[in-house]
Coordinates of C-alpha atoms in Angstrom, one line a residue:
X1 CA 103.3 9.9 203.4
X2 CA 101.9 6.6 205.0
X3 CA 98.2 5.9 205.3
X4 CA 97.8 4.5 208.8
X5 CA 94.5 3.1 208.0
X6 CA 96.5 0.5 205.5
X7 CA 99.8 0.7 206.7
X8 CA 99.6 -0.7 210.3
X9 CA 102.3 0.3 212.9
X10 CA 104.4 -3.0 213.6
X11 CA 106.2 -3.8 216.7
X12 CA 110.2 -2.8 216.4
X13 CA 112.4 -5.9 216.2
X14 CA 109.5 -8.2 217.5
X15 CA 109.5 -6.6 220.8
X16 CA 106.1 -4.9 222.5
X17 CA 107.4 -1.5 221.3
X18 CA 105.5 0.7 218.7
X19 CA 105.7 4.1 217.4
X20 CA 102.4 5.7 216.2
X21 CA 102.5 7.7 212.5
X22 CA 103.9 10.7 212.1
X23 CA 100.8 12.1 210.4
X24 CA 98.8 14.0 210.7
X25 CA 101.2 16.8 212.2
X26 CA 100.8 17.8 215.6
X27 CA 99.4 21.3 215.9
X28 CA 101.0 23.9 218.1
X29 CA 98.0 25.8 219.3
X30 CA 95.9 26.8 222.4
X31 CA 92.3 26.0 223.2
X32 CA 91.2 29.6 222.7
X33 CA 93.1 29.2 219.2
X34 CA 91.3 25.9 218.4
X35 CA 87.9 27.6 219.1
X36 CA 88.9 30.4 216.8
X37 CA 89.5 28.4 214.1
X38 CA 86.0 26.8 214.6
X39 CA 84.4 29.8 214.4
X40 CA 86.2 31.2 211.3
X41 CA 85.1 28.0 209.4
X42 CA 81.8 26.8 211.1
X43 CA 80.4 30.2 212.9
X44 CA 76.9 29.7 211.8
X45 CA 77.0 26.1 212.3
X46 CA 75.1 24.5 215.4
X47 CA 77.8 23.9 218.2
X48 CA 75.7 23.0 221.2
X49 CA 72.6 21.6 221.7
X50 CA 71.3 20.7 225.7
X51 CA 68.5 18.9 225.0
X52 CA 67.0 19.2 228.6
X53 CA 67.4 22.7 229.1
X54 CA 66.2 23.8 225.5
X55 CA 69.6 25.6 224.5
X56 CA 71.1 25.5 221.0
X57 CA 74.2 27.8 220.2
X58 CA 76.0 28.2 217.1
X59 CA 79.7 28.3 217.2
X60 CA 79.7 32.3 217.1
X61 CA 77.3 32.5 219.9
X62 CA 79.5 29.8 221.9
X63 CA 82.6 32.1 221.2
X64 CA 80.5 35.3 222.4
X65 CA 79.1 33.6 225.8
X66 CA 82.2 32.1 226.7
X67 CA 84.0 35.5 226.1
X68 CA 81.5 37.4 228.2
X69 CA 82.4 34.8 231.0
X70 CA 86.1 35.4 230.4
X71 CA 85.8 39.1 230.9
X72 CA 83.5 38.7 233.9
X73 CA 86.4 36.3 235.4
X74 CA 88.6 39.2 234.9
X75 CA 86.4 41.4 236.4
X76 CA 86.8 39.4 239.9
X77 CA 90.4 39.4 239.4
X78 CA 91.3 36.1 237.8
X79 CA 94.6 36.1 236.0
X80 CA 96.8 33.7 234.1
X81 CA 97.7 30.6 235.9
X82 CA 95.3 31.3 238.5
X83 CA 92.9 28.1 239.4
X84 CA 89.3 28.2 239.1
X85 CA 87.3 25.1 240.1
X86 CA 84.4 23.5 238.2
X87 CA 81.8 21.3 240.3
X88 CA 78.8 20.4 238.3
X89 CA 77.0 17.8 236.3
X90 CA 76.8 18.3 232.3
X91 CA 75.4 21.9 232.0
X92 CA 75.9 24.6 229.1
X93 CA 77.8 26.7 232.0
X94 CA 80.3 23.8 232.1
X95 CA 81.2 24.1 228.7
X96 CA 81.3 27.8 228.7
X97 CA 83.6 27.7 231.5
X98 CA 85.9 25.5 230.1
X99 CA 86.5 27.8 226.8
X100 CA 86.2 31.2 229.5
X101 CA 89.1 29.8 231.6
X102 CA 91.3 28.9 228.5
X103 CA 91.0 32.0 226.8
X104 CA 92.5 34.1 230.0
X105 CA 95.2 31.5 230.6
X106 CA 93.5 30.2 234.0
X107 CA 93.9 26.6 234.9
X108 CA 90.6 24.8 235.1
X109 CA 90.4 22.1 237.8
X110 CA 87.7 19.7 237.3
X111 CA 86.0 18.4 240.4
X112 CA 83.9 15.4 240.2
X113 CA 80.3 16.0 240.8
X114 CA 80.2 13.2 243.2
X115 CA 82.5 14.6 245.5
X116 CA 81.5 15.5 249.0
X117 CA 82.7 17.9 251.6
X118 CA 85.9 16.6 252.7
X119 CA 86.9 15.5 248.6
X120 CA 85.7 19.2 247.8
X121 CA 87.9 20.8 250.5
X122 CA 91.0 18.5 249.6
X123 CA 90.6 19.6 245.7
X124 CA 90.1 23.3 246.2
X125 CA 93.1 23.5 248.7
X126 CA 95.5 21.2 246.6
X127 CA 95.0 23.3 243.8
X128 CA 94.4 26.8 245.3
X129 CA 91.6 27.6 243.6
X130 CA 90.9 31.1 243.7
X131 CA 87.0 31.0 242.5
X132 CA 84.7 28.0 242.5
X133 CA 81.9 27.6 240.1
X134 CA 79.3 25.0 241.0
X135 CA 75.6 23.9 240.2
X136 CA 73.3 24.7 243.1
X137 CA 72.9 20.9 243.6
X138 CA 72.8 17.6 241.8
X139 CA 70.8 14.6 242.8
X140 CA 71.2 14.3 246.6
X141 CA 74.3 16.6 246.8
X142 CA 73.3 20.1 247.8
X143 CA 76.5 22.2 246.6
X144 CA 75.5 25.4 247.9
X145 CA 74.9 23.9 251.2
X146 CA 78.4 22.3 251.4
X147 CA 80.1 25.6 249.9
X148 CA 78.6 27.5 252.8
X149 CA 79.5 25.0 255.3
X150 CA 83.1 24.7 254.0
X151 CA 83.5 28.8 253.7
X152 CA 81.0 30.9 255.7
X153 CA 83.5 33.7 255.6
X154 CA 82.4 34.2 252.0
X155 CA 79.1 36.0 253.5
X156 CA 81.4 39.1 254.3
X157 CA 82.8 39.5 251.2
X158 CA 86.1 38.0 249.0
X159 CA 87.9 37.0 252.4
X160 CA 90.0 34.1 253.0
X161 CA 87.9 31.1 254.7
X162 CA 89.8 29.6 257.2
X163 CA 89.3 26.1 255.6
X164 CA 89.9 27.4 252.2
X165 CA 92.3 29.9 252.3
X166 CA 92.8 30.5 248.8
X167 CA 89.0 30.8 247.6
X168 CA 87.7 34.5 246.8
X169 CA 84.6 33.8 244.9
X170 CA 81.9 31.2 245.1
X171 CA 80.0 31.3 241.7
X172 CA 76.7 29.4 241.8
X173 CA 74.3 28.4 238.8
X174 CA 71.2 29.6 240.4
X175 CA 69.2 32.7 240.3
X176 CA 69.0 33.2 244.2
X177 CA 72.3 32.5 245.7
X178 CA 72.2 34.4 249.1
X179 CA 74.8 36.6 250.5
X180 CA 78.5 36.4 249.8
X181 CA 78.0 33.9 246.6
X182 CA 77.6 35.0 242.9
X183 CA 75.3 34.0 240.3
X184 CA 76.6 32.8 237.2
X185 CA 74.5 35.2 235.4
X186 CA 75.9 38.0 237.5
X187 CA 79.5 37.1 236.5
X188 CA 78.5 36.8 232.7
X189 CA 76.9 40.2 233.0
X190 CA 80.1 41.9 234.1
X191 CA 81.8 40.8 231.2
X192 CA 78.7 41.6 228.7
X193 CA 79.9 43.9 226.1
X194 CA 83.5 44.0 227.0
X195 CA 85.8 44.9 224.3
X196 CA 87.6 41.6 223.3
X197 CA 90.6 43.6 222.4
X198 CA 92.1 42.6 226.2
X199 CA 90.9 39.1 225.9
X200 CA 92.7 39.1 222.5
X201 CA 96.0 40.2 224.0
X202 CA 95.7 37.6 227.1
X203 CA 95.2 34.7 224.4
X204 CA 97.9 35.9 222.4
X205 CA 100.4 35.4 225.0
X206 CA 99.5 32.0 225.7
X207 CA 101.6 29.2 225.0
X208 CA 100.5 25.6 224.1
X209 CA 102.7 24.3 226.5
X210 CA 101.4 25.8 229.5
X211 CA 99.1 24.1 232.2
X212 CA 95.5 24.6 231.3
X213 CA 93.8 21.9 233.3
X214 CA 93.9 19.9 236.2
X215 CA 91.9 16.3 236.5
X216 CA 91.8 14.4 239.7
X217 CA 92.7 10.9 239.0
X218 CA 90.1 8.5 240.7
X219 CA 92.6 6.4 242.3
X220 CA 91.5 3.4 244.6
X221 CA 94.2 3.9 247.2
X222 CA 95.6 7.2 248.4
X223 CA 94.4 10.8 248.0
X224 CA 93.5 11.8 244.4
X225 CA 96.4 13.0 242.5
X226 CA 96.0 15.9 239.8
X227 CA 97.0 15.4 236.6
X228 CA 98.2 18.6 235.3
X229 CA 97.5 18.5 231.4
X230 CA 98.4 21.5 228.9
X231 CA 96.8 22.9 225.7
X232 CA 99.1 20.8 223.5
X233 CA 98.2 17.6 225.3
X234 CA 94.5 17.8 224.9
X235 CA 93.9 19.8 222.2
X236 CA 96.2 17.6 219.9
X237 CA 94.5 14.3 221.5
X238 CA 91.0 15.5 220.8
X239 CA 92.1 15.8 217.2
X240 CA 93.5 12.5 216.9
X241 CA 90.7 10.7 218.6
X242 CA 88.1 12.3 216.3
X243 CA 90.1 11.5 213.2
X244 CA 89.7 8.2 214.0
X245 CA 86.1 8.2 213.8
X246 CA 86.3 10.2 211.0
X247 CA 84.0 12.9 212.4
X248 CA 83.5 16.3 210.5
X249 CA 81.4 19.2 210.6
X250 CA 78.4 17.2 209.0
X251 CA 78.3 15.1 212.3
X252 CA 76.3 15.2 215.4
X253 CA 77.9 14.0 218.6
X254 CA 76.2 12.5 221.6
X255 CA 78.0 13.1 224.6
X256 CA 76.1 11.3 227.5
X257 CA 79.6 11.2 229.2
X258 CA 80.6 13.3 232.3
X259 CA 82.1 16.5 231.3
X260 CA 84.6 16.6 234.3
X261 CA 86.4 13.6 232.9
X262 CA 88.7 13.5 230.0
X263 CA 85.9 11.5 227.8
X264 CA 83.6 14.5 228.0
X265 CA 85.9 17.6 227.9
X266 CA 88.7 16.4 225.8
X267 CA 87.6 14.0 223.4
X268 CA 83.8 15.1 223.4
X269 CA 83.8 18.8 223.5
X270 CA 87.5 19.7 221.9
X271 CA 87.2 16.8 219.8
X272 CA 84.0 18.1 218.4
X273 CA 85.5 21.6 218.0
X274 CA 88.5 20.5 216.3
X275 CA 85.9 19.2 213.6
X276 CA 83.2 21.8 213.9
X277 CA 80.7 18.9 214.4
X278 CA 77.8 19.6 216.7
X279 CA 77.8 18.6 220.2
X280 CA 74.4 17.0 221.8
X281 CA 74.3 16.7 225.8
X282 CA 71.0 14.6 226.6
X283 CA 71.1 15.6 230.2
X284 CA 73.0 16.2 233.4
X285 CA 73.7 12.6 234.0
X286 CA 73.5 9.4 231.9
X287 CA 70.1 8.2 231.8
X288 CA 69.6 5.5 228.8
X289 CA 66.2 6.8 228.0
X290 CA 67.3 10.0 227.4
X291 CA 70.0 9.2 225.5
X292 CA 68.3 7.3 223.0
X293 CA 65.6 10.0 222.8
X294 CA 68.2 12.6 222.0
X295 CA 69.7 10.4 219.7
X296 CA 66.3 10.0 217.5
X297 CA 65.4 13.6 217.6
X298 CA 68.6 15.2 217.4
X299 CA 69.6 12.8 214.3
X300 CA 73.0 11.9 216.2
X301 CA 75.3 10.2 214.1
X302 CA 77.9 9.7 216.8
X303 CA 77.7 8.3 220.3
X304 CA 80.3 8.1 223.2
X305 CA 80.0 5.8 226.2
X306 CA 81.6 3.5 228.5
X307 CA 80.6 -0.4 228.2
X308 CA 78.3 -0.3 230.9
X309 CA 76.2 2.7 229.4
X310 CA 76.1 0.8 226.1
X311 CA 74.7 -2.3 228.0
X312 CA 71.8 0.1 229.9
X313 CA 71.1 1.6 226.4
X314 CA 70.8 -1.9 224.9
X315 CA 68.4 -2.9 227.7
X316 CA 66.1 0.0 226.9
X317 CA 66.4 -0.3 223.4
X318 CA 64.9 -3.9 224.2
X319 CA 61.8 -2.6 226.0
X320 CA 61.4 0.6 223.8
X321 CA 62.6 0.3 220.5
X322 CA 63.7 4.0 218.7
X323 CA 64.5 4.8 215.5
X324 CA 68.5 5.7 216.0
X325 CA 69.4 4.6 212.5
X326 CA 71.1 7.6 211.9
X327 CA 74.0 6.7 214.1
X328 CA 77.2 5.3 212.5
X329 CA 80.2 5.7 214.8
X330 CA 81.5 6.2 218.4
X331 CA 83.6 5.6 220.8
X332 CA 83.4 2.9 223.6
X333 CA 86.3 3.4 226.2
X334 CA 86.7 3.8 229.8
X335 CA 86.7 -0.3 230.7
X336 CA 87.2 -3.2 228.7
X337 CA 84.6 -4.0 226.3
X338 CA 82.7 -7.5 226.2
X339 CA 82.9 -9.2 222.9
X340 CA 79.2 -9.8 223.1
X341 CA 78.2 -6.1 223.6
X342 CA 80.4 -4.7 221.0
X343 CA 78.4 -7.3 218.6
X344 CA 74.9 -6.0 219.8
X345 CA 76.1 -2.1 219.3
X346 CA 77.1 -3.0 215.9
X347 CA 73.8 -4.5 214.8
X348 CA 71.0 -2.9 217.1
X349 CA 72.2 0.6 217.6
X350 CA 73.9 0.9 214.0
X351 CA 77.0 1.8 214.8
X352 CA 79.2 0.0 212.5
X353 CA 82.0 2.2 212.7
X354 CA 82.3 2.2 216.6
X355 CA 85.8 2.1 217.8
X356 CA 87.4 1.4 221.1
X357 CA 90.0 3.6 222.9
X358 CA 92.4 3.1 225.7
X359 CA 94.3 5.6 227.8
X360 CA 94.5 7.2 230.9
X361 CA 94.0 11.0 232.2
X362 CA 97.6 11.4 232.7
X363 CA 97.8 10.9 228.9
X364 CA 95.2 13.4 227.8
X365 CA 94.1 10.7 227.8
X366 CA 94.0 8.3 224.6
X367 CA 96.9 6.3 223.7
X368 CA 95.4 3.2 221.7
X369 CA 92.3 3.4 219.3
X370 CA 90.6 1.1 216.8
X371 CA 90.3 2.5 213.3
X372 CA 86.7 2.2 211.6
X373 CA 88.4 0.0 208.9
X374 CA 90.0 -2.5 211.2
X375 CA 88.6 -5.8 211.3
X376 CA 85.5 -6.3 213.7
X377 CA 87.6 -9.2 215.5
X378 CA 90.2 -6.7 216.0
X379 CA 87.7 -4.3 216.9
X380 CA 86.0 -6.3 219.3
X381 CA 89.1 -7.8 221.1
X382 CA 91.8 -5.1 221.1
X383 CA 91.9 -1.4 221.9
X384 CA 93.5 -0.8 218.3
X385 CA 96.4 0.4 217.6
X386 CA 98.9 3.4 218.8
X387 CA 98.1 7.1 218.2
X388 CA 100.0 9.3 216.2
X389 CA 103.1 10.7 217.4
X390 CA 103.3 8.3 220.6
X391 CA 105.9 5.7 221.7
X392 CA 104.4 2.6 223.6
X393 CA 106.3 -0.4 225.0
X394 CA 105.4 -3.1 227.3
X395 CA 107.8 -4.0 230.0
X396 CA 108.5 -6.9 232.7
X397 CA 109.0 -6.2 236.5
X398 CA 112.9 -5.4 235.5
X399 CA 111.6 -2.8 233.0
X400 CA 112.8 -4.8 229.9
X401 CA 110.8 -4.6 227.0
X402 CA 108.7 -7.7 226.7
X403 CA 108.8 -9.5 223.1
X404 CA 105.6 -9.1 220.8
X405 CA 102.5 -11.1 222.2
X406 CA 103.9 -11.2 225.9
X407 CA 102.1 -9.6 228.5
X408 CA 103.8 -6.4 230.5
X409 CA 103.1 -3.1 231.7
X410 CA 102.4 -0.4 229.4
X411 CA 104.4 2.6 229.3
X412 CA 103.7 5.8 227.1
X413 CA 106.0 8.4 225.8
X414 CA 105.3 11.5 223.4
X415 CA 103.2 14.6 223.5
X416 CA 100.2 13.5 225.4
X417 CA 101.8 12.8 228.9
X418 CA 100.9 15.2 231.4
X419 CA 103.3 18.0 232.7
X420 CA 103.0 16.6 236.3
X421 CA 101.0 15.8 239.2
X422 CA 100.0 19.3 240.8
X423 CA 101.9 20.1 243.8
X424 CA 103.1 16.3 244.1
X425 CA 106.6 15.7 242.9
X426 CA 107.3 12.5 244.8
X427 CA 104.2 11.1 242.8
X428 CA 105.3 12.7 239.5
X429 CA 108.8 11.1 240.0
X430 CA 107.3 7.8 240.5
X431 CA 105.1 7.6 237.6
X432 CA 107.2 9.4 235.1
X433 CA 110.8 8.1 234.1
X434 CA 112.9 9.6 230.9
X435 CA 109.5 10.7 229.6
X436 CA 107.7 7.4 230.0
X437 CA 104.4 7.3 232.0
X438 CA 103.9 4.2 233.6
X439 CA 100.1 3.3 233.3
X440 CA 99.9 0.3 235.9
X441 CA 97.9 -1.6 232.9
X442 CA 99.0 -5.0 232.0
X443 CA 98.9 -5.6 228.2
X444 CA 99.8 -7.4 224.8
X445 CA 100.9 -6.0 221.7
X446 CA 100.6 -8.4 218.9
X447 CA 102.6 -8.7 215.7
X448 CA 100.4 -6.4 213.8
X449 CA 100.7 -3.5 216.2
X450 CA 97.2 -4.0 218.1
X451 CA 97.0 -3.7 221.9
X452 CA 94.9 -5.8 224.3
X453 CA 94.5 -4.9 228.0
X454 CA 94.6 -8.1 230.2
X455 CA 94.4 -6.1 233.7
X456 CA 95.7 -3.8 236.0
X457 CA 98.9 -4.9 237.8
X458 CA 97.1 -4.0 241.3
X459 CA 94.3 -6.2 240.1
X460 CA 96.4 -9.3 239.7
X461 CA 95.3 -12.2 242.2
X462 CA 98.1 -14.3 243.5
X463 CA 96.4 -17.6 244.7
X464 CA 98.8 -20.1 246.0
X465 CA 101.7 -19.1 243.7
X466 CA 99.4 -18.8 240.8
X467 CA 99.0 -15.4 239.2
X468 CA 95.7 -14.9 237.9
X469 CA 94.3 -12.1 235.7
X470 CA 90.6 -11.3 236.3
X471 CA 89.8 -10.0 232.9
X472 CA 90.3 -13.7 231.5
X473 CA 87.9 -14.9 234.0
X474 CA 85.5 -12.1 233.2
X475 CA 85.6 -12.7 229.8
X476 CA 84.5 -16.4 230.2
X477 CA 81.8 -15.8 232.6
X478 CA 80.3 -13.2 230.1
X479 CA 79.9 -16.0 227.7
X480 CA 77.2 -17.5 229.9
X481 CA 73.9 -16.3 228.2
X482 CA 72.4 -15.2 231.5
X483 CA 75.3 -12.9 232.5
X484 CA 74.9 -9.4 232.3
X485 CA 78.3 -8.1 233.6
X486 CA 80.9 -9.7 235.6
X487 CA 83.8 -8.7 237.9
X488 CA 86.4 -10.6 239.3
X489 CA 88.9 -9.7 242.0
X490 CA 90.9 -11.2 245.0
X491 CA 89.9 -11.5 248.8
X492 CA 92.4 -12.8 251.5
X493 CA 92.6 -16.3 252.3
X494 CA 94.7 -17.6 255.1
X495 CA 95.7 -21.1 253.3
X496 CA 96.1 -19.7 249.7
X497 CA 97.0 -15.8 250.3
X498 CA 94.0 -14.9 247.9
X499 CA 91.0 -16.7 246.6
X500 CA 89.1 -15.6 243.3
X501 CA 86.1 -13.6 244.0
X502 CA 83.0 -13.1 241.3
X503 CA 80.1 -10.5 241.3
X504 CA 77.7 -11.4 238.7
X505 CA 75.0 -8.9 237.4
X506 CA 72.1 -11.1 235.7
X507 CA 71.3 -10.0 232.1
X508 CA 67.7 -8.6 231.8
X509 CA 65.0 -10.8 232.9
X510 CA 67.4 -13.7 233.8
X511 CA 67.4 -15.5 237.3
X512 CA 70.9 -16.7 238.0
X513 CA 72.2 -18.8 240.9
X514 CA 75.8 -19.0 242.2
X515 CA 75.4 -22.6 241.4
X516 CA 74.8 -22.0 237.6
X517 CA 77.7 -20.0 237.8
X518 CA 80.0 -22.7 239.1
X519 CA 78.9 -25.1 236.7
X520 CA 79.4 -23.0 233.7
X521 CA 83.3 -22.9 234.8
X522 CA 84.2 -26.3 236.1
X523 CA 85.8 -28.2 233.6
X524 CA 86.2 -25.3 231.3
X525 CA 89.0 -23.2 233.1
X526 CA 91.6 -24.1 235.4
X527 CA 90.4 -25.3 238.6
X528 CA 92.4 -22.3 240.3
X529 CA 90.6 -19.7 238.6
X530 CA 86.9 -21.0 239.2
X531 CA 85.6 -18.4 241.6
X532 CA 85.7 -19.5 245.3
X533 CA 83.0 -17.1 246.1
X534 CA 80.3 -15.8 244.0
X535 CA 77.5 -13.4 244.2
X536 CA 74.6 -12.3 242.3
X537 CA 74.0 -8.5 242.9
X538 CA 71.6 -6.3 241.3
X539 CA 74.3 -3.6 240.2
X540 CA 78.0 -2.9 240.8
X541 CA 79.6 -0.1 242.5
X542 CA 80.9 2.7 239.8
X543 CA 82.8 5.6 239.3
X544 CA 80.8 8.4 237.5
X545 CA 82.5 7.6 234.3
X546 CA 81.3 4.1 234.5
X547 CA 84.3 2.3 235.8
X548 CA 83.7 -0.8 238.1
X549 CA 85.4 -0.1 241.7
X550 CA 86.6 -3.2 242.6
X551 CA 88.3 -1.9 245.8
X552 CA 84.6 -1.5 247.1
X553 CA 83.6 -5.0 246.1
X554 CA 86.4 -6.0 248.0
X555 CA 85.8 -4.1 251.0
X556 CA 82.4 -5.4 250.9
X557 CA 83.4 -9.1 250.8
X558 CA 85.9 -8.8 253.4
X559 CA 83.1 -7.4 255.6
X560 CA 80.6 -10.1 254.6
X561 CA 83.2 -13.1 255.1
X562 CA 84.8 -11.5 258.2
X563 CA 88.4 -11.9 256.3
X564 CA 91.3 -10.3 257.3

């Protein structure tokens, strides 16, 4: 057996084509089987901590509570293959729903907490959700009010609402839900004391290759697509992700990333369960002070986040120091990590073993990840090496595999590739061919097998015939000591086709001007890469998972400049 920590997978025949190691072996199990293993091995150990709600559960308690909810869902008529939507920020009920639906083979549809009426209606109808489980409200979103607006017929019983014809029940995490809407507690009480024999029979009949989760992609164009993932996809990816950060039952993993996304529910929840580790949720949504307080109070050893979260936590640490010396490892993913931020996380947050991940929802999600023993420079400048049991190549516009070190689009093949886009065969066919999933990401794979993400195909700027890759300019801008964050994108231009535009967020306490940015660039990078437009902004538009939304920045600039 080779040791992937010391025997890196090199490109094949000098091309950008890599195979992951064959060890550890894939597990042919379902999510209920994964939780059962955890209960058998770690039943009395703490599984869940929700610091804001004061909730703590052992693995045995988690399984029992999930079984009560599963039995309650059976009472509502939910059967294997039915879709159950979950629309909520990070709450204990979310995790219980994740395991309860899996227990009976119902397909969990994860709905972005930021969705509003039209988006919710689309997601529920696209997947044909039979039951929607939701928080009562979150921030300025009145979930219960929106449910009643979309489905007023529910007040008369489990009927077919005109706008949501598949929906039979709405279940809300509140004590007083009003007519036609069940409380989460009521559904759980329906299953309290139920014989687990029926649940065991259903779980025993589930197959790892069956769909168990639909996650909507946050595409920048067109309607969101529902990536359909199987037990086999996400259980194994969760295992391999946490293998690389050396997570064990002794670890306490802090999860401030959203549960509706793979980062939270797969890499976080399932990853922790695969090792018997403790999951710590510091709040319903990310808030840097709450995360650091939880890290200190709960003696967290591992922490997940996207780069913008780590930037915010570092700024909070500067202003209000905490004792977070218990931290040692974690994952930074979701967007490219600036080198300077990685160095500060290593030093100031004690996370010497933090790793970088790369992937996409459609690949369950992770394809590349650092090892904790990789050289610091590699962990700062790449997304690591390919995961076990996956095959990845970088190809040119004609689909030919490019030589190692050259840029191409990443294609992924293996156990992690989604089953399909739900009810969208055309989109599935466009994204998958011969088992290969097109990522849309541009990357290089070096001679040691380390991968560097260089941009998105759709983000590439073509100015006067020059191909410009925004990430290169962003990395350069971040070298300026007073730049906290930088995003570069193209805007229309009558003469050149496109011009380079940069939005800059100053570092804490800094006072930047557009001229300072231009002076920083001139003579240091090619003239056509120097931003034609610079805007100093207080914050960037972000997805819930912390990814910059360049399309919103582009739309704002087009409107400001009256471009066409």
